[in-house]
mmCIF file of C-alpha atoms in Angstrom:
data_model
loop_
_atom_site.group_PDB
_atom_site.id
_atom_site.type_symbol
_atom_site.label_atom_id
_atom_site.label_comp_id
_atom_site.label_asym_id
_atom_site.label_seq_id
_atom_site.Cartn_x
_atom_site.Cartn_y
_atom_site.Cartn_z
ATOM 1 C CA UNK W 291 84.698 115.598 117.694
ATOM 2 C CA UNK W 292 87.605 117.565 116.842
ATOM 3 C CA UNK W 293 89.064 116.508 113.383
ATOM 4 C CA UNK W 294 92.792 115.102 113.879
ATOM 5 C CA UNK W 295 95.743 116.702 112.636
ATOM 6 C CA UNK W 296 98.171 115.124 110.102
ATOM 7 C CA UNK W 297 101.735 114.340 111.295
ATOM 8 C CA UNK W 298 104.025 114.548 108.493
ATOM 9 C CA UNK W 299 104.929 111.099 107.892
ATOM 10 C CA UNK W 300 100.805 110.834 107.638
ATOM 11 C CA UNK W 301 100.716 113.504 104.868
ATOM 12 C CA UNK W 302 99.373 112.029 101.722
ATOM 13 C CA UNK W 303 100.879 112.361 98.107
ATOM 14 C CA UNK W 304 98.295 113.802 95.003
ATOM 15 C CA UNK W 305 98.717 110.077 93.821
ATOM 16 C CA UNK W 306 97.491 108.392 97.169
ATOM 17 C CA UNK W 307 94.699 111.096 97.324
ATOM 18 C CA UNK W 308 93.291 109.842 93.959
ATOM 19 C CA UNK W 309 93.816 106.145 95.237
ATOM 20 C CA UNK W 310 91.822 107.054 98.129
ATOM 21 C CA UNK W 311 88.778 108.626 95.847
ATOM 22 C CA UNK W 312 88.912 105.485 93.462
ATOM 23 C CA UNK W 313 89.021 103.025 96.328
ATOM 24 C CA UNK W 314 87.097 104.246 99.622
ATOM 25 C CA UNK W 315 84.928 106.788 98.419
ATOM 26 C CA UNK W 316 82.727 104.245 96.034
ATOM 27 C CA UNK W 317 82.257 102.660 99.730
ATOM 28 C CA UNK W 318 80.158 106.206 101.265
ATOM 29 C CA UNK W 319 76.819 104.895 101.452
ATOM 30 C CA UNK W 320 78.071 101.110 103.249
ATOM 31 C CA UNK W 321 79.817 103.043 105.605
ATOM 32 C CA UNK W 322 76.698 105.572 106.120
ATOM 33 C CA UNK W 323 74.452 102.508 106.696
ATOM 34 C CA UNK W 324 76.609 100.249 108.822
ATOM 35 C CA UNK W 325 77.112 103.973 110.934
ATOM 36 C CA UNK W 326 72.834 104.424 110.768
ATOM 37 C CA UNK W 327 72.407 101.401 112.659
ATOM 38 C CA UNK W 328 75.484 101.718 115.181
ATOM 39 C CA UNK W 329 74.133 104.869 116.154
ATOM 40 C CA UNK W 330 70.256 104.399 114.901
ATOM 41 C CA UNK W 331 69.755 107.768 114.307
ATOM 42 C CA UNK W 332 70.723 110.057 110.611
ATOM 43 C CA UNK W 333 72.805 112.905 112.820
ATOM 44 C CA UNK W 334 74.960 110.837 114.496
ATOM 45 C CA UNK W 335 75.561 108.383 111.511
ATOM 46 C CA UNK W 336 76.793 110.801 109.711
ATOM 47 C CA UNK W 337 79.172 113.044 111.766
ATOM 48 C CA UNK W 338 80.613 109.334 112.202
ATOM 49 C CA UNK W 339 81.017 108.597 109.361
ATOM 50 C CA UNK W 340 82.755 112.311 108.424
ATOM 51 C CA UNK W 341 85.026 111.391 111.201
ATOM 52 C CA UNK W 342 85.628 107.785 110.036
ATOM 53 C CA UNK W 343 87.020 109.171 106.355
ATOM 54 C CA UNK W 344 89.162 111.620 108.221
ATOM 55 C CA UNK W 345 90.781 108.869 109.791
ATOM 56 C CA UNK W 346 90.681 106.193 107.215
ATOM 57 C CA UNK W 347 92.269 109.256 105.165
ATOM 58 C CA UNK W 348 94.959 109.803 107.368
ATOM 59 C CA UNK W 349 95.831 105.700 107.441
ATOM 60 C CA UNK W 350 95.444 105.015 103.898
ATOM 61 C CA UNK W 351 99.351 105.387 103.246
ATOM 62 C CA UNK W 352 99.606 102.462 105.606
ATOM 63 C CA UNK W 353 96.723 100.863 103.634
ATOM 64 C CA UNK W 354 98.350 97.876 101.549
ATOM 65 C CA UNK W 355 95.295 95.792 100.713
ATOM 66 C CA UNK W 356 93.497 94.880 97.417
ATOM 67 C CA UNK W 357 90.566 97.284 96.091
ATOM 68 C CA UNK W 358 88.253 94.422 97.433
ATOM 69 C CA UNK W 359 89.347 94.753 100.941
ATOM 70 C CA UNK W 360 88.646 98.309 101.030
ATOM 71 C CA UNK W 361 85.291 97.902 101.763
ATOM 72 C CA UNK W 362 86.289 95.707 104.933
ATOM 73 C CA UNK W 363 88.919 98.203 105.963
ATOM 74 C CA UNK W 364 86.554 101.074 105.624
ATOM 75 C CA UNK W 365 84.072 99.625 107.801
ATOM 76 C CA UNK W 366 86.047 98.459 109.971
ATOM 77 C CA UNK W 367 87.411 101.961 110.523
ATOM 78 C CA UNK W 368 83.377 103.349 110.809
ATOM 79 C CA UNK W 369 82.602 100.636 112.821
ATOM 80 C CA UNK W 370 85.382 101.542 115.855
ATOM 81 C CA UNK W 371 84.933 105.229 115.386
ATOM 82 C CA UNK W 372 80.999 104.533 116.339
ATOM 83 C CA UNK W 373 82.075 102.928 119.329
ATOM 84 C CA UNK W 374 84.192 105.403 120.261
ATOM 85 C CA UNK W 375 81.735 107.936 119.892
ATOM 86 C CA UNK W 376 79.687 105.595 121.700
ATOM 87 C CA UNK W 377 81.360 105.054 124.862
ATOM 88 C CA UNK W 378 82.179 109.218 124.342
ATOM 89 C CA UNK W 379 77.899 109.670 124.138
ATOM 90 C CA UNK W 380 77.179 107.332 127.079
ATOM 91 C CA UNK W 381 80.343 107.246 129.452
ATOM 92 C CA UNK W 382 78.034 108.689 132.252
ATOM 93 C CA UNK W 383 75.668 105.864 131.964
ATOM 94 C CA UNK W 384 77.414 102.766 130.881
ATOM 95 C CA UNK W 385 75.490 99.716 131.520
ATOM 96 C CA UNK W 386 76.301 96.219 132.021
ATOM 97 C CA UNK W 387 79.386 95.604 129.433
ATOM 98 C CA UNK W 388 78.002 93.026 126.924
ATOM 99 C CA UNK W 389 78.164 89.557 128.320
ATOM 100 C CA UNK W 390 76.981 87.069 125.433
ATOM 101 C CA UNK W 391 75.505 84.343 127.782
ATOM 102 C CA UNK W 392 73.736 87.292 129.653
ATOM 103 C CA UNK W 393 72.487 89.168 126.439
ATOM 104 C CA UNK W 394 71.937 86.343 124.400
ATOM 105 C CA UNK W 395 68.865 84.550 125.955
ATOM 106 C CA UNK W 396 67.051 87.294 127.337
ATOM 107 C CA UNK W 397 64.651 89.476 125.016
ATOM 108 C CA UNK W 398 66.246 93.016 125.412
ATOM 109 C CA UNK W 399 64.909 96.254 125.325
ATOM 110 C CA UNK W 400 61.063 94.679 125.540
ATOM 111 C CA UNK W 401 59.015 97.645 124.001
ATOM 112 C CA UNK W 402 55.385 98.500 125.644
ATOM 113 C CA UNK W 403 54.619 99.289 122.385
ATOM 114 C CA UNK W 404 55.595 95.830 121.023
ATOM 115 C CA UNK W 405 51.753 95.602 120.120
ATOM 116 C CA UNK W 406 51.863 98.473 118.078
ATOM 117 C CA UNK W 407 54.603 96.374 115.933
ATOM 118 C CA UNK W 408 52.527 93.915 115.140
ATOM 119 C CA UNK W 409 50.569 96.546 112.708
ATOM 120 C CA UNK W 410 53.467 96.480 110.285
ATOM 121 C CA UNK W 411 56.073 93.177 109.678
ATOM 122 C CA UNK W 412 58.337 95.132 107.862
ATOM 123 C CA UNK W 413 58.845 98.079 110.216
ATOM 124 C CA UNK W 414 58.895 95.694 113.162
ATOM 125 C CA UNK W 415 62.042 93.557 111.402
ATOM 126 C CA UNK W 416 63.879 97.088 111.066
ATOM 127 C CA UNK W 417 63.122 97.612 114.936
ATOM 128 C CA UNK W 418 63.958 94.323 115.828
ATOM 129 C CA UNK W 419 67.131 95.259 114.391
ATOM 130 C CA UNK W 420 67.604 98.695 115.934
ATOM 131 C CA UNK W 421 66.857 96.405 119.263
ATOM 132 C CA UNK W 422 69.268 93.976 119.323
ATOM 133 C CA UNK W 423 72.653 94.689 121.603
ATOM 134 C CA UNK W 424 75.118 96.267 118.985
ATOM 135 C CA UNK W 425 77.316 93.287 118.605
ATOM 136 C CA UNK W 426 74.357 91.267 117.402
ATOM 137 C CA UNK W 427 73.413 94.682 115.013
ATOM 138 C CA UNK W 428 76.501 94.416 113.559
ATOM 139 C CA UNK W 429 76.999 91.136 112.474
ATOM 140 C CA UNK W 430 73.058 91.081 110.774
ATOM 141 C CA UNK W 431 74.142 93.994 108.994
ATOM 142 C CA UNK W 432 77.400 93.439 107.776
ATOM 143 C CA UNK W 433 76.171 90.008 106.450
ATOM 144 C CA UNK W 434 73.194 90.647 105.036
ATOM 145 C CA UNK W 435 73.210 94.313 104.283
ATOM 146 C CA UNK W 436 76.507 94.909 103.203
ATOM 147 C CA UNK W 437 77.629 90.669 102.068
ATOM 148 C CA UNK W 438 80.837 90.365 104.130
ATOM 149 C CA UNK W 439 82.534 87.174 104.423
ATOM 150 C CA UNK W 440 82.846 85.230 108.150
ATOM 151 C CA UNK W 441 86.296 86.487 107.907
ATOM 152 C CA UNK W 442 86.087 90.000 106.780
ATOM 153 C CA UNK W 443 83.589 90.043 109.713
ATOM 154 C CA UNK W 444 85.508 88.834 112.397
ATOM 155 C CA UNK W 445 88.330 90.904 110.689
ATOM 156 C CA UNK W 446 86.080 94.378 111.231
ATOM 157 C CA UNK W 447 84.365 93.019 114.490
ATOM 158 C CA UNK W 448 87.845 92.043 116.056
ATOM 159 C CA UNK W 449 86.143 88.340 117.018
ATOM 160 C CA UNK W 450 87.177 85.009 116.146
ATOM 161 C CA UNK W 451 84.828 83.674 112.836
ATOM 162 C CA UNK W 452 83.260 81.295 115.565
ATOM 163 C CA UNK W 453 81.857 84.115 117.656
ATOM 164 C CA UNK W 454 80.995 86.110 114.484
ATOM 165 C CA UNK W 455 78.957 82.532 114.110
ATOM 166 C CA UNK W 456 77.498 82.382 117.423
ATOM 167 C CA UNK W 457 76.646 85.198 117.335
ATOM 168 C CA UNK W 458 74.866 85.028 113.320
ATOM 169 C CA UNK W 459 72.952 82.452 114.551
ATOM 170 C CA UNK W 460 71.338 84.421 117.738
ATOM 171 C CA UNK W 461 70.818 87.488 116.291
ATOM 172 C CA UNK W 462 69.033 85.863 113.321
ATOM 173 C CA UNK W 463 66.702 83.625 116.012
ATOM 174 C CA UNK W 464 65.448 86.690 117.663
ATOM 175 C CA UNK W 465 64.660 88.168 114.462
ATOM 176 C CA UNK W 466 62.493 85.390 113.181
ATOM 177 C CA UNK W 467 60.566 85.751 116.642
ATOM 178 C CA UNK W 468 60.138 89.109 116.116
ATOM 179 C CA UNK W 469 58.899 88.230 113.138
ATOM 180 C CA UNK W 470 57.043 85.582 114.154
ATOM 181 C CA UNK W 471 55.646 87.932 117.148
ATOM 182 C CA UNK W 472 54.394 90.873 114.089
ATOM 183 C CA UNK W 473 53.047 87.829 111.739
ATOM 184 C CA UNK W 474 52.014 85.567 114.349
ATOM 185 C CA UNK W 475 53.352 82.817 112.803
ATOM 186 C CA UNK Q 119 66.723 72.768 117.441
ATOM 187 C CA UNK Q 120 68.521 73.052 120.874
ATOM 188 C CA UNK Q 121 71.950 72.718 119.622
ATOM 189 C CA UNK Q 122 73.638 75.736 118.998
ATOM 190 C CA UNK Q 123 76.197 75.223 117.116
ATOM 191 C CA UNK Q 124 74.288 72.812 115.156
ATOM 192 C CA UNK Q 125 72.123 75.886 113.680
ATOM 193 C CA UNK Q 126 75.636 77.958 113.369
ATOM 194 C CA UNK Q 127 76.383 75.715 111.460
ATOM 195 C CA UNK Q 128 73.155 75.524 109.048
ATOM 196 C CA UNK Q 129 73.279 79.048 108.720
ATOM 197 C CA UNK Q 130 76.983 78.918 107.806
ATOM 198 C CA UNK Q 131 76.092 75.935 105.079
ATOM 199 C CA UNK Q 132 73.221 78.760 103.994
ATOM 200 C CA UNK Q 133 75.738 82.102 103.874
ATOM 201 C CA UNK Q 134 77.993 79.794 101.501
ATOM 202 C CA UNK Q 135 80.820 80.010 104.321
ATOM 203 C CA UNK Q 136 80.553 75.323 105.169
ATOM 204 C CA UNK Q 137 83.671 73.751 103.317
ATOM 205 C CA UNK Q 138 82.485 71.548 100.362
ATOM 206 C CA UNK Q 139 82.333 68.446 102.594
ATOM 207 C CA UNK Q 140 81.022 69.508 105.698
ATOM 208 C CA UNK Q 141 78.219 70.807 103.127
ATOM 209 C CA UNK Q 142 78.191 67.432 102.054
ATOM 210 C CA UNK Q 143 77.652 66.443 105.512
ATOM 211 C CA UNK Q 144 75.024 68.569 106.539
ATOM 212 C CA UNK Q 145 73.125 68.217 103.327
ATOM 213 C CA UNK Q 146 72.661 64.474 103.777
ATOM 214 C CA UNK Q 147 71.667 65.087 107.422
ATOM 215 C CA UNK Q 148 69.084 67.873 106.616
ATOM 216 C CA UNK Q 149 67.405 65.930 104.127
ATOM 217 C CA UNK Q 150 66.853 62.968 106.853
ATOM 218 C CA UNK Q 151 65.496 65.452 109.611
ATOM 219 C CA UNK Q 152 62.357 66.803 109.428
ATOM 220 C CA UNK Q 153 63.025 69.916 112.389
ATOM 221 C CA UNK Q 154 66.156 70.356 110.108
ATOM 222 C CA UNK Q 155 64.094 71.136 107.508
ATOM 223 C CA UNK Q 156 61.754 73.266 109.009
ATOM 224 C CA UNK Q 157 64.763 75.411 110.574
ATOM 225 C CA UNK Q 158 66.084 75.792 106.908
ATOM 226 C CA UNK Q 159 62.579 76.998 106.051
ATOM 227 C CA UNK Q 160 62.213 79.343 108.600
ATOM 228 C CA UNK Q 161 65.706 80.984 108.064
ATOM 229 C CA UNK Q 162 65.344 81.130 104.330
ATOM 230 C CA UNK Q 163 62.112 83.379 104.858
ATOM 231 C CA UNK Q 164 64.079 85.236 107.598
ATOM 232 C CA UNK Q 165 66.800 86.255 105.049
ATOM 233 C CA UNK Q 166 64.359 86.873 102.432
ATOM 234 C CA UNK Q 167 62.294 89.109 104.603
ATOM 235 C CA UNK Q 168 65.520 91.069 105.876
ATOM 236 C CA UNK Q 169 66.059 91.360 101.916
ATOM 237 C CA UNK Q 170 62.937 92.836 101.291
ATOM 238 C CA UNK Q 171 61.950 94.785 104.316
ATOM 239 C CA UNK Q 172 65.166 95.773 106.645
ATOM 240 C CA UNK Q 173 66.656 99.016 104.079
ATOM 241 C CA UNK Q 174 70.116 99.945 102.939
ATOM 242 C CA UNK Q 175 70.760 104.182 103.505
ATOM 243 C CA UNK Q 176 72.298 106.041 100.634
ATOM 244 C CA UNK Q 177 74.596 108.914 102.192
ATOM 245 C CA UNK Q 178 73.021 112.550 101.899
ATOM 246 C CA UNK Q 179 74.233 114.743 99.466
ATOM 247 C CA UNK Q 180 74.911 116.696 102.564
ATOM 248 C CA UNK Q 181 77.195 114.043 104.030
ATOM 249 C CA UNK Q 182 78.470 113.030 100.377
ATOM 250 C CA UNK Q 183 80.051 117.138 100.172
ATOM 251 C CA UNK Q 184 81.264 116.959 103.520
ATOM 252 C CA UNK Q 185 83.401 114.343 102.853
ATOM 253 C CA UNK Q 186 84.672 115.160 99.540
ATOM 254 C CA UNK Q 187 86.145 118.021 101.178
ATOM 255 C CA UNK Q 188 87.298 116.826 103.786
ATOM 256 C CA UNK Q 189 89.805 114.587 100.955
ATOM 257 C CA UNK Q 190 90.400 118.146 98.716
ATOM 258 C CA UNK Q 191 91.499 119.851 102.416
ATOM 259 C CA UNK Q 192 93.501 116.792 103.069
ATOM 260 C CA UNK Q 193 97.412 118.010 104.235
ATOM 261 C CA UNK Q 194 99.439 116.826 100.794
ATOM 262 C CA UNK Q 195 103.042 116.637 100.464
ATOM 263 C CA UNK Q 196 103.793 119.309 98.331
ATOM 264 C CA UNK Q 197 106.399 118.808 95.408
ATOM 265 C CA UNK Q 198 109.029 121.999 96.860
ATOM 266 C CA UNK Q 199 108.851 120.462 100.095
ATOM 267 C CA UNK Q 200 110.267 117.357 98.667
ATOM 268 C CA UNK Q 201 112.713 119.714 96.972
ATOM 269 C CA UNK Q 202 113.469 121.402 100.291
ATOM 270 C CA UNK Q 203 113.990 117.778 102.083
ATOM 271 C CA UNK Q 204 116.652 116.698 99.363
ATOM 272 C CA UNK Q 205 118.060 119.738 99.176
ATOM 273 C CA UNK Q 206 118.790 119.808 103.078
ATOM 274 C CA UNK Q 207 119.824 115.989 103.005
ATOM 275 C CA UNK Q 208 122.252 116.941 100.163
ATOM 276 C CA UNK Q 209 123.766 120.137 102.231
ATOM 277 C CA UNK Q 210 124.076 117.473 105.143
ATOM 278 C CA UNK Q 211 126.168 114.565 103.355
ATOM 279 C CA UNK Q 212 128.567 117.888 102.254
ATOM 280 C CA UNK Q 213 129.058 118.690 105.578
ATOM 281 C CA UNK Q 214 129.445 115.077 106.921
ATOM 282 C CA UNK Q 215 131.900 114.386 104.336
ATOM 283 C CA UNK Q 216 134.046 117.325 104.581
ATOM 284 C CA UNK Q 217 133.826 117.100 108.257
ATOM 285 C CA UNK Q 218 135.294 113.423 107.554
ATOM 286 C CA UNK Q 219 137.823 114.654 105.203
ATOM 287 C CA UNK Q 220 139.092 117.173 107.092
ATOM 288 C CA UNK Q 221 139.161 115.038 110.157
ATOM 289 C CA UNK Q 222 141.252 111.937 108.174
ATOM 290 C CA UNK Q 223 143.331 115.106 107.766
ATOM 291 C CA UNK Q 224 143.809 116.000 110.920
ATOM 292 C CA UNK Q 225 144.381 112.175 111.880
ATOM 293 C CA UNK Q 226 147.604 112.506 109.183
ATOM 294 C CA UNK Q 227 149.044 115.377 110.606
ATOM 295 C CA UNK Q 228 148.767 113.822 114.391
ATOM 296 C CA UNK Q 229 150.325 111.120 113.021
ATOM 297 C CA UNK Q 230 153.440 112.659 111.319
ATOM 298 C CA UNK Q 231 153.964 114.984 114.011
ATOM 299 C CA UNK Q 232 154.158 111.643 116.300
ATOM 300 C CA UNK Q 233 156.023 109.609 114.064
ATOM 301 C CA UNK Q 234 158.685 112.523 113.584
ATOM 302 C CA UNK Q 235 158.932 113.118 117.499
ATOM 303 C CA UNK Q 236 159.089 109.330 118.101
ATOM 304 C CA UNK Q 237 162.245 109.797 115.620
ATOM 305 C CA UNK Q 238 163.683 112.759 117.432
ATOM 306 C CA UNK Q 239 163.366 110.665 120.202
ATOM 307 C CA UNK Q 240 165.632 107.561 118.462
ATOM 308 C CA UNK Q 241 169.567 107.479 119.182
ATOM 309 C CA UNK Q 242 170.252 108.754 115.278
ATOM 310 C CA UNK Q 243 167.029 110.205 114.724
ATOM 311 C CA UNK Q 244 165.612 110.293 111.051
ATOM 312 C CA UNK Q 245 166.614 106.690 110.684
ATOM 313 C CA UNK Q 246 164.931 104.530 108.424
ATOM 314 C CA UNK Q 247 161.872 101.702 109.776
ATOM 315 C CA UNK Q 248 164.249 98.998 110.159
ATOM 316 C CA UNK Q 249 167.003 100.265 112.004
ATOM 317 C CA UNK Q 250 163.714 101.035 114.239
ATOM 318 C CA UNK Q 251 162.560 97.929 114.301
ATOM 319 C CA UNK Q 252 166.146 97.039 115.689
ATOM 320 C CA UNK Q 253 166.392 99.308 118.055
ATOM 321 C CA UNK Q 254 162.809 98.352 119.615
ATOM 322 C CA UNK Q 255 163.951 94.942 119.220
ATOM 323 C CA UNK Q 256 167.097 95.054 121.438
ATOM 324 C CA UNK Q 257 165.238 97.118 123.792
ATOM 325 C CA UNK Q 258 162.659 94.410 124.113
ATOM 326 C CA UNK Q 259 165.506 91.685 124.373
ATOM 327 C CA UNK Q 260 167.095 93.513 127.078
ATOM 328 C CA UNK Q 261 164.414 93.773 129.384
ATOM 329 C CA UNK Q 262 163.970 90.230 128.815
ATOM 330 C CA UNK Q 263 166.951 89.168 130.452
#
């Protein structure tokens, strides 16, 4: 993706520069694993997330927020640029949009090598993960991988805090049956 | 456990996110409800199992370079540019306000050269405002009448 250019009110000042290395660098490696399991594989995840400082870059003048909503802002910036890369990556073969009634009760992407899971719990919760339909992916991991509030989630996701709930609650249900399914619990 | 937003709202009261009394709330009903419990149970091993098993990715030195120079090649304002923009503003407010001088300048002259053939105009020329003022005023009486 080519990188953008810099308009000259987006031109940044040595000062904002050194901002930007204090307060959205420290954030590289949440950004690279949010990006890992948007686009669940290393080369994509990171030409994202190159892309997704380039841009966060060029917006951090218009960045007003604490140092503790960086982390927020930054993902939220990796998170669109993945699905803009997405949508770039499959615009040939789109699918059904994602319908949360539709998606939410039926087991997707059932492996034929689902017994083969069963030899390892641990792997099989990390596929389970790479499984689920990316809205459910992203609220698992921006919880409990990277500890964001209901709010800042909905605030990245761009979903009310009760569909960043909803949605919680499913994703974590058909992880405990996949782990139920590896453990046989 | 077929109530949606009933298990929302467990896991809510678990991420820390339930307001002090609707904690309250579902504390007291938890502790009375056996399939509560057991849903408690099994998402407390969930989380710890996603703790222990489901990995965090540290960005590759690779990745880590790329980006820091993508920040050092970032376009910067550059201190004589800032010069060159106030120095252009300042040649700009010189020209706007000698353009305004000389124009209230201009306006003056227009004006005396109309006031002085309004005069040459006047029975008497020259005369002074009030003997103007008298002469409009009889003029406006008179086409009054």
């Amino acid at each position: 993706m080519a990188a953008k250019s810099f308009s000259e009110g987006e031109r940044l000042d040595s000062q904002e520069v050194e901002r930007f290395e204090t307060v959205v660098l420290p954030h590289l490696d949440a950004a690279y694993t949010l990006a890992r399991y948007l686009m669940r594989n290393d080369h994509d995840a990171e030409d994202v997330v190159q892309d997704a400082y380039l841009r966060a870059l060029k917006y951090f003048s218009g960045f007003r927020g604490e140092e503790s909503s960086a982390r927020a802002w930054v993902l939220a910036i990796v998170r669109n640029t993945a699905y803009t890369w997405r949508r770039q990556q499959h615009s040939d073969t789109l699918g059904t949009p994602f319908n949360e009634e539709l998606h939410s009760d039926s087991v997707a992407d059932e492996h034929p090598e689902a017994a083969l899971l069963k030899q390892d719990a641990g792997e099989s919760l990390t596929r389970a993960l790479d499984q689920l339909p990316i809205e459910f992916r992203e609220v698992i991991v921006l919880r409990e991988l990277e500890g964001l509030s209901y709010k800042e989630i909905s605030d990245v996701a761009g979903v009310p805090v009760g569909t960043v709930m909803s949605r919680l609650s499913r994703a974590r249900q058909r992880l405990h049956e996949a782990l139920c399914a590896a453990e046989e619990c | 456990m077929s109530h949606p937003s009933f298990e929302s709202q467990l896991d809510a009261y678990l991420d820390g996110e339930l307001a002090a009394v609707d904690a309250r709330e579902l504390e007291v009903h938890v502790a009375q409800c056996r399939e509560c419990m057991e849903f408690r149970d099994r998402r407390l091993a969930l989380r710890a199992a996603i703790k222990a098993r489901v990995p965090t990715f540290q960005a590759s030195d690779v990745l880590r370079a790329r980006v820091r120079a993508t920040v050092r090649k970032a376009p910067r304002v550059r201190p004589w540019r800032s010069l060159a923009i106030a120095a252009s503003l300042a040649v700009v407010a010189l020209g706007t306000w000698q353009l305004a001088a000389r124009r209230s300048a201009g306006e003056a002259l227009a004006g005396d050269v109309f006031t002085s053939h309004v005069r040459s105009l006047m029975p008497g020329g020259g005369g002074g405002a009030p003997h103007r003022r008298a002469v409009i005023g009889s003029a406006y009486r008179e086409a009054m009448v």
